[in-house]
Amino acid sequence: MKFTGSWRRVLLDVVLVAVSGTAFWLFLLKIPGKNISKAAQLAPAELTLREELRTNVQILAGQIGERNMHRYPQLLTAADFIEKAFSDAGLQPRRDSYQLGGRDCYNIEAEIGGTSSHVVLVGAHYDSVFGAPGANDNGSGVAALLALARRLAKSTSTRPLSSTLRFVAFVNEEPPYFQTSQMGSFVYASRCKARGDQIVAMISLETIAYFSDARGSQTYPVAALGAFYPKVGNFIGIVGNVASRGLVRRAITEFRKDGKIPAEGAALPAFITGVGWSDQWSFWQHGYPGIMITDTAPFRYPHYHQATDTPDKLDYDRFALVVSSSEKLILSLAVKAR
């Protein structure tokens, strides 16, 4: 068959699209490790973890409820609860404060020291959006943060770490502070950068406790991603920007190796909707690698930013498995971080 000039151009365009798509898949989306198709059964220790998570979500979203600058007393009550939980874990919490509208706002941190200057930071925001009790967004992330701090403080008490483990509960992640210099994690990350903290990995725990086995329960910010990822929302997602690609691959490999829950991941340009929708964004702005562990929030969760985001909506079995695998990931990073 003889190709005319116009047909050659069409053929060249097709080849370029195919090559570009393949490169995009290999560099940003293709993740090592074999995924499982459904969640594992809970081990005895995970049954205990499940009830701890349930209790803490109930305290944050049930007893305290909506907590933000419009509900300032509740925001302070949440801060007090987090600080006490860190203390009860045997850690020494510290309030990193800044002022907003004449009121004190607190990021709350606690550390487990390591032998090097490297820091593995695990964070979750404890405020909720206006009008919502924030069980999943982000009571789930905070409950996970506290459970991880407690367990890792105990498991590392006789095991030296290469990197310091730092746990931080961030304030004011939600609008109107979202992705501004007033966001609690932005304030915190800027202070880390100014004093030269060597953060080798930042893990943001963001809306991690809703799962569905229904076909079509999972959507994506870009329709084309649906060609590469499941349409059933039964997995945990690990998302980073392109610069954090190595950390994304490391995290998803650890999750798949643990074999507790289906896990998907991608390193994507930060401008794609949803990729920078939590506190890892603040650390990217200061040159630190960061990932978000998430159930993908509005792309799956029907109660996102609603008054119906209540503790009864969460899947505590799969929530516990996410936290269990996260513990192993964090420990591996702190022991072997480069």
GROMACS .gro file of C-alpha atoms in nm:
model
  338
    1MET     CA    1   0.000   0.000   0.000
    2LYS     CA    2   0.131   0.338  -0.097
    3PHE     CA    3   0.106   0.608   0.176
    4THR     CA    4   0.032   0.966   0.073
    5GLY     CA    5   0.170   1.262   0.270
    6SER     CA    6  -0.153   1.301   0.471
    7TRP     CA    7  -0.163   0.930   0.558
    8ARG     CA    8   0.201   0.946   0.668
    9ARG     CA    9   0.112   1.231   0.904
   10VAL     CA   10  -0.183   1.036   1.047
   11LEU     CA   11   0.035   0.727   1.095
   12LEU     CA   12   0.307   0.938   1.260
   13ASP     CA   13   0.049   1.092   1.496
   14VAL     CA   14  -0.078   0.747   1.593
   15VAL     CA   15   0.275   0.625   1.661
   16LEU     CA   16   0.356   0.934   1.869
   17VAL     CA   17   0.039   0.891   2.076
   18ALA     CA   18   0.117   0.522   2.132
   19VAL     CA   19   0.477   0.594   2.231
   20SER     CA   20   0.374   0.882   2.459
   21GLY     CA   21   0.106   0.669   2.625
   22THR     CA   22   0.350   0.386   2.680
   23ALA     CA   23   0.610   0.620   2.827
   24PHE     CA   24   0.347   0.777   3.054
   25TRP     CA   25   0.246   0.432   3.178
   26LEU     CA   26   0.599   0.307   3.233
   27PHE     CA   27   0.733   0.619   3.405
   28LEU     CA   28   0.438   0.747   3.609
   29LEU     CA   29   0.180   0.470   3.649
   30LYS     CA   30   0.344   0.128   3.627
   31ILE     CA   31   0.404   0.002   3.980
   32PRO     CA   32   0.606  -0.308   4.077
   33GLY     CA   33   0.463  -0.594   4.279
   34LYS     CA   34   0.161  -0.818   4.242
   35ASN     CA   35  -0.166  -0.677   4.369
   36ILE     CA   36  -0.427  -0.879   4.555
   37SER     CA   37  -0.793  -0.874   4.452
   38LYS     CA   38  -0.959  -0.841   4.793
   39ALA     CA   39  -0.876  -0.758   5.152
   40ALA     CA   40  -0.731  -1.018   5.387
   41GLN     CA   41  -0.888  -1.137   5.712
   42LEU     CA   42  -0.792  -0.943   6.022
   43ALA     CA   43  -0.528  -1.095   6.250
   44PRO     CA   44  -0.590  -1.079   6.628
   45ALA     CA   45  -0.371  -0.769   6.666
   46GLU     CA   46  -0.563  -0.600   6.385
   47LEU     CA   47  -0.893  -0.668   6.562
   48THR     CA   48  -0.759  -0.471   6.858
   49LEU     CA   49  -0.636  -0.200   6.622
   50ARG     CA   50  -0.980  -0.181   6.460
   51GLU     CA   51  -1.148  -0.103   6.790
   52GLU     CA   52  -0.885   0.158   6.877
   53LEU     CA   53  -0.946   0.330   6.544
   54ARG     CA   54  -1.322   0.315   6.591
   55THR     CA   55  -1.293   0.470   6.939
   56ASN     CA   56  -1.071   0.757   6.823
   57VAL     CA   57  -1.288   0.839   6.522
   58GLN     CA   58  -1.590   0.845   6.751
   59ILE     CA   59  -1.415   1.088   6.987
   60LEU     CA   60  -1.308   1.319   6.704
   61ALA     CA   61  -1.619   1.316   6.485
   62GLY     CA   62  -1.884   1.200   6.731
   63GLN     CA   63  -1.803   1.366   7.063
   64ILE     CA   64  -1.601   1.668   6.946
   65GLY     CA   65  -1.763   1.701   6.604
   66GLU     CA   66  -1.700   1.984   6.363
   67ARG     CA   67  -1.363   2.141   6.444
   68ASN     CA   68  -1.223   2.441   6.262
   69MET     CA   69  -1.174   2.815   6.306
   70HIS     CA   70  -1.553   2.863   6.304
   71ARG     CA   71  -1.572   2.603   6.582
   72TYR     CA   72  -1.259   2.717   6.759
   73PRO     CA   73  -1.330   2.562   7.104
   74GLN     CA   74  -1.380   2.224   6.935
   75LEU     CA   75  -1.057   2.272   6.741
   76LEU     CA   76  -0.873   2.328   7.070
   77THR     CA   77  -1.043   2.025   7.226
   78ALA     CA   78  -0.919   1.813   6.935
   79ALA     CA   79  -0.567   1.949   6.984
   80ASP     CA   80  -0.581   1.860   7.354
   81PHE     CA   81  -0.700   1.509   7.270
   82ILE     CA   82  -0.416   1.455   7.021
   83GLU     CA   83  -0.155   1.589   7.259
   84LYS     CA   84  -0.273   1.356   7.536
   85ALA     CA   85  -0.274   1.058   7.299
   86PHE     CA   86   0.089   1.125   7.207
   87SER     CA   87   0.177   1.153   7.577
   88ASP     CA   88  -0.008   0.830   7.657
   89ALA     CA   89   0.202   0.660   7.388
   90GLY     CA   90   0.514   0.752   7.586
   91LEU     CA   91   0.614   1.037   7.353
   92GLN     CA   92   0.681   1.401   7.432
   93PRO     CA   93   0.445   1.614   7.221
   94ARG     CA   94   0.525   1.972   7.127
   95ARG     CA   95   0.291   2.241   6.999
   96ASP     CA   96   0.423   2.433   6.700
   97SER     CA   97   0.200   2.740   6.705
   98TYR     CA   98   0.117   3.032   6.478
   99GLN     CA   99  -0.148   3.298   6.483
  100LEU     CA  100  -0.443   3.331   6.250
  101GLY     CA  101  -0.698   3.608   6.294
  102GLY     CA  102  -0.565   3.681   6.641
  103ARG     CA  103  -0.608   3.320   6.754
  104ASP     CA  104  -0.345   3.060   6.829
  105CYS     CA  105  -0.334   2.760   6.595
  106TYR     CA  106  -0.139   2.447   6.676
  107ASN     CA  107   0.045   2.185   6.477
  108ILE     CA  108   0.124   1.908   6.724
  109GLU     CA  109   0.435   1.695   6.682
  110ALA     CA  110   0.602   1.403   6.855
  111GLU     CA  111   0.923   1.217   6.767
  112ILE     CA  112   1.100   0.886   6.799
  113GLY     CA  113   1.470   0.962   6.757
  114GLY     CA  114   1.695   0.799   6.500
  115THR     CA  115   2.071   0.769   6.458
  116SER     CA  116   2.097   0.991   6.149
  117SER     CA  117   1.978   1.341   6.065
  118HIS     CA  118   1.713   1.205   5.828
  119VAL     CA  119   1.344   1.242   5.915
  120VAL     CA  120   1.048   1.029   5.806
  121LEU     CA  121   0.742   1.243   5.875
  122VAL     CA  122   0.388   1.106   5.906
  123GLY     CA  123   0.111   1.363   5.916
  124ALA     CA  124  -0.265   1.410   5.916
  125HIS     CA  125  -0.481   1.720   5.947
  126TYR     CA  126  -0.722   1.731   6.239
  127ASP     CA  127  -0.955   2.011   6.133
  128SER     CA  128  -1.279   1.938   5.950
  129VAL     CA  129  -1.447   2.138   5.676
  130PHE     CA  130  -1.718   2.386   5.777
  131GLY     CA  131  -2.048   2.210   5.843
  132ALA     CA  132  -1.909   1.856   5.867
  133PRO     CA  133  -1.804   1.637   6.164
  134GLY     CA  134  -1.520   1.495   5.952
  135ALA     CA  135  -1.522   1.125   6.040
  136ASN     CA  136  -1.340   1.015   5.726
  137ASP     CA  137  -1.204   1.360   5.637
  138ASN     CA  138  -0.996   1.352   5.839
  139GLY     CA  139  -1.084   1.175   6.162
  140SER     CA  140  -0.966   0.857   5.993
  141GLY     CA  141  -0.623   1.005   5.919
  142VAL     CA  142  -0.579   1.136   6.274
  143ALA     CA  143  -0.695   0.809   6.430
  144ALA     CA  144  -0.441   0.629   6.213
  145LEU     CA  145  -0.167   0.878   6.306
  146LEU     CA  146  -0.226   0.821   6.679
  147ALA     CA  147  -0.242   0.444   6.643
  148LEU     CA  148   0.080   0.440   6.440
  149ALA     CA  149   0.260   0.660   6.692
  150ARG     CA  150   0.155   0.432   6.977
  151ARG     CA  151   0.256   0.113   6.803
  152LEU     CA  152   0.583   0.239   6.662
  153ALA     CA  153   0.685   0.392   6.995
  154LYS     CA  154   0.646   0.049   7.147
  155SER     CA  155   0.799  -0.158   6.865
  156THR     CA  156   1.105   0.068   6.828
  157SER     CA  157   1.182   0.102   7.199
  158THR     CA  158   1.452  -0.166   7.169
  159ARG     CA  159   1.529  -0.126   6.798
  160PRO     CA  160   1.745   0.164   6.679
  161LEU     CA  161   1.615   0.358   6.381
  162SER     CA  162   1.826   0.507   6.104
  163SER     CA  163   1.587   0.800   6.063
  164THR     CA  164   1.388   0.995   6.317
  165LEU     CA  165   1.017   0.921   6.302
  166ARG     CA  166   0.813   1.237   6.339
  167PHE     CA  167   0.435   1.237   6.379
  168VAL     CA  168   0.253   1.565   6.315
  169ALA     CA  169  -0.116   1.655   6.345
  170PHE     CA  170  -0.173   1.958   6.124
  171VAL     CA  171  -0.430   2.233   6.173
  172ASN     CA  172  -0.620   2.432   5.907
  173GLU     CA  173  -0.590   2.209   5.603
  174GLU     CA  174  -0.946   2.276   5.488
  175PRO     CA  175  -1.073   2.584   5.300
  176PRO     CA  176  -1.031   2.878   5.319
  177TYR     CA  177  -0.671   2.795   5.418
  178PHE     CA  178  -0.626   2.507   5.176
  179GLN     CA  179  -0.314   2.547   4.958
  180THR     CA  180  -0.229   2.887   5.106
  181SER     CA  181   0.052   3.011   5.329
  182GLN     CA  182  -0.193   2.997   5.623
  183MET     CA  183  -0.239   2.621   5.593
  184GLY     CA  184  -0.097   2.455   5.904
  185SER     CA  185   0.125   2.215   5.713
  186PHE     CA  186   0.259   2.497   5.493
  187VAL     CA  187   0.362   2.692   5.802
  188TYR     CA  188   0.521   2.378   5.944
  189ALA     CA  189   0.702   2.278   5.623
  190SER     CA  190   0.842   2.629   5.580
  191ARG     CA  191   0.986   2.614   5.931
  192CYS     CA  192   1.137   2.273   5.857
  193LYS     CA  193   1.304   2.413   5.547
  194ALA     CA  194   1.432   2.721   5.729
  195ARG     CA  195   1.606   2.515   5.995
  196GLY     CA  196   1.740   2.260   5.747
  197ASP     CA  197   1.540   1.953   5.846
  198GLN     CA  198   1.636   1.660   5.621
  199ILE     CA  199   1.291   1.512   5.555
  200VAL     CA  200   1.347   1.213   5.328
  201ALA     CA  201   0.981   1.106   5.319
  202MET     CA  202   0.654   1.275   5.410
  203ILE     CA  203   0.343   1.056   5.435
  204SER     CA  204   0.006   1.228   5.447
  205LEU     CA  205  -0.281   1.018   5.586
  206GLU     CA  206  -0.589   1.162   5.419
  207THR     CA  207  -0.943   1.020   5.418
  208ILE     CA  208  -0.847   0.651   5.435
  209ALA     CA  209  -1.145   0.453   5.566
  210TYR     CA  210  -1.417   0.415   5.301
  211PHE     CA  211  -1.430   0.120   5.063
  212SER     CA  212  -1.687  -0.021   4.826
  213ASP     CA  213  -1.716  -0.344   4.629
  214ALA     CA  214  -1.979  -0.203   4.392
  215ARG     CA  215  -1.899  -0.180   4.024
  216GLY     CA  216  -1.855   0.183   3.924
  217SER     CA  217  -1.791   0.298   4.281
  218GLN     CA  218  -1.450   0.438   4.183
  219THR     CA  219  -1.406   0.741   3.960
  220TYR     CA  220  -1.101   0.949   3.865
  221PRO     CA  221  -1.022   1.318   3.811
  222VAL     CA  222  -0.909   1.243   3.457
  223ALA     CA  223  -1.125   0.999   3.262
  224ALA     CA  224  -0.822   0.842   3.091
  225LEU     CA  225  -0.695   0.712   3.427
  226GLY     CA  226  -0.994   0.478   3.431
  227ALA     CA  227  -0.824   0.280   3.154
  228PHE     CA  228  -0.537   0.195   3.389
  229TYR     CA  229  -0.707   0.164   3.729
  230PRO     CA  230  -1.003  -0.026   3.879
  231LYS     CA  231  -1.362   0.091   3.865
  232VAL     CA  232  -1.431  -0.071   4.202
  233GLY     CA  233  -1.333   0.128   4.509
  234ASN     CA  234  -1.197  -0.160   4.717
  235PHE     CA  235  -0.833  -0.046   4.720
  236ILE     CA  236  -0.616   0.206   4.901
  237GLY     CA  237  -0.445   0.467   4.685
  238ILE     CA  238  -0.091   0.603   4.712
  239VAL     CA  239  -0.039   0.925   4.520
  240GLY     CA  240   0.260   1.153   4.473
  241ASN     CA  241   0.390   1.419   4.239
  242VAL     CA  242   0.641   1.331   3.969
  243ALA     CA  243   0.936   1.430   4.190
  244SER     CA  244   0.816   1.181   4.455
  245ARG     CA  245   0.798   0.892   4.209
  246GLY     CA  246   1.059   0.687   4.395
  247LEU     CA  247   0.870   0.718   4.722
  248VAL     CA  248   0.541   0.622   4.555
  249ARG     CA  249   0.700   0.307   4.411
  250ARG     CA  250   0.860   0.220   4.744
  251ALA     CA  251   0.530   0.262   4.929
  252ILE     CA  252   0.315   0.065   4.688
  253THR     CA  253   0.575  -0.213   4.676
  254GLU     CA  254   0.566  -0.242   5.056
  255PHE     CA  255   0.184  -0.247   5.062
  256ARG     CA  256   0.168  -0.516   4.796
  257LYS     CA  257   0.437  -0.720   4.967
  258ASP     CA  258   0.238  -0.707   5.290
  259GLY     CA  259  -0.066  -0.842   5.103
  260LYS     CA  260  -0.333  -0.705   5.338
  261ILE     CA  261  -0.539  -0.486   5.104
  262PRO     CA  262  -0.545  -0.406   4.732
  263ALA     CA  263  -0.321  -0.107   4.666
  264GLU     CA  264  -0.284   0.116   4.363
  265GLY     CA  265  -0.045   0.404   4.309
  266ALA     CA  266   0.066   0.676   4.072
  267ALA     CA  267   0.315   0.961   4.049
  268LEU     CA  268   0.133   1.233   3.858
  269PRO     CA  269   0.178   1.601   3.773
  270ALA     CA  270   0.065   1.806   4.072
  271PHE     CA  271  -0.173   2.014   3.859
  272ILE     CA  272  -0.405   1.715   3.807
  273THR     CA  273  -0.716   1.754   4.022
  274GLY     CA  274  -0.683   1.575   4.354
  275VAL     CA  275  -0.312   1.495   4.338
  276GLY     CA  276  -0.217   1.778   4.574
  277TRP     CA  277  -0.530   1.770   4.788
  278SER     CA  278  -0.370   1.734   5.128
  279ASP     CA  279  -0.071   1.823   5.341
  280GLN     CA  280   0.188   1.659   5.115
  281TRP     CA  281   0.133   1.958   4.885
  282SER     CA  282   0.289   2.188   5.145
  283PHE     CA  283   0.603   1.976   5.159
  284TRP     CA  284   0.631   1.965   4.780
  285GLN     CA  285   0.638   2.347   4.783
  286HIS     CA  286   0.952   2.328   4.997
  287GLY     CA  287   1.130   2.060   4.795
  288TYR     CA  288   1.050   1.757   5.011
  289PRO     CA  289   0.929   1.422   4.871
  290GLY     CA  290   0.580   1.337   4.985
  291ILE     CA  291   0.293   1.097   4.921
  292MET     CA  292  -0.071   1.078   5.016
  293ILE     CA  293  -0.229   0.754   5.137
  294THR     CA  294  -0.599   0.789   5.060
  295ASP     CA  295  -0.924   0.616   4.970
  296THR     CA  296  -0.942   0.890   4.700
  297ALA     CA  297  -1.201   1.098   4.891
  298PRO     CA  298  -1.460   1.259   4.652
  299PHE     CA  299  -1.374   1.014   4.375
  300ARG     CA  300  -1.529   0.739   4.588
  301TYR     CA  301  -1.675   0.869   4.914
  302PRO     CA  302  -2.036   0.993   4.875
  303HIS     CA  303  -2.028   1.182   5.208
  304TYR     CA  304  -1.718   1.388   5.130
  305HIS     CA  305  -1.741   1.736   5.290
  306GLN     CA  306  -2.098   1.666   5.400
  307ALA     CA  307  -2.276   1.672   5.735
  308THR     CA  308  -2.326   1.299   5.678
  309ASP     CA  309  -1.949   1.228   5.711
  310THR     CA  310  -2.014   1.045   6.039
  311PRO     CA  311  -1.835   0.756   6.214
  312ASP     CA  312  -2.093   0.496   6.104
  313LYS     CA  313  -1.996   0.540   5.738
  314LEU     CA  314  -1.647   0.393   5.773
  315ASP     CA  315  -1.526   0.041   5.699
  316TYR     CA  316  -1.323  -0.029   6.012
  317ASP     CA  317  -1.201  -0.372   5.901
  318ARG     CA  318  -1.030  -0.244   5.588
  319PHE     CA  319  -0.930   0.074   5.770
  320ALA     CA  320  -0.735  -0.140   6.019
  321LEU     CA  321  -0.560  -0.324   5.735
  322VAL     CA  322  -0.450   0.007   5.581
  323VAL     CA  323  -0.301   0.117   5.912
  324SER     CA  324  -0.134  -0.220   5.965
  325SER     CA  325   0.038  -0.201   5.625
  326SER     CA  326   0.124   0.165   5.682
  327GLU     CA  327   0.307   0.069   6.000
  328LYS     CA  328   0.529  -0.171   5.808
  329LEU     CA  329   0.595   0.088   5.537
  330ILE     CA  330   0.692   0.357   5.787
  331LEU     CA  331   0.920   0.123   5.979
  332SER     CA  332   1.093   0.014   5.658
  333LEU     CA  333   1.153   0.376   5.561
  334ALA     CA  334   1.289   0.468   5.902
  335VAL     CA  335   1.523   0.169   5.913
  336LYS     CA  336   1.640   0.182   5.553
  337ALA     CA  337   1.578   0.540   5.439
  338ARG     CA  338   1.849   0.680   5.213
   0.00000   0.00000   0.00000
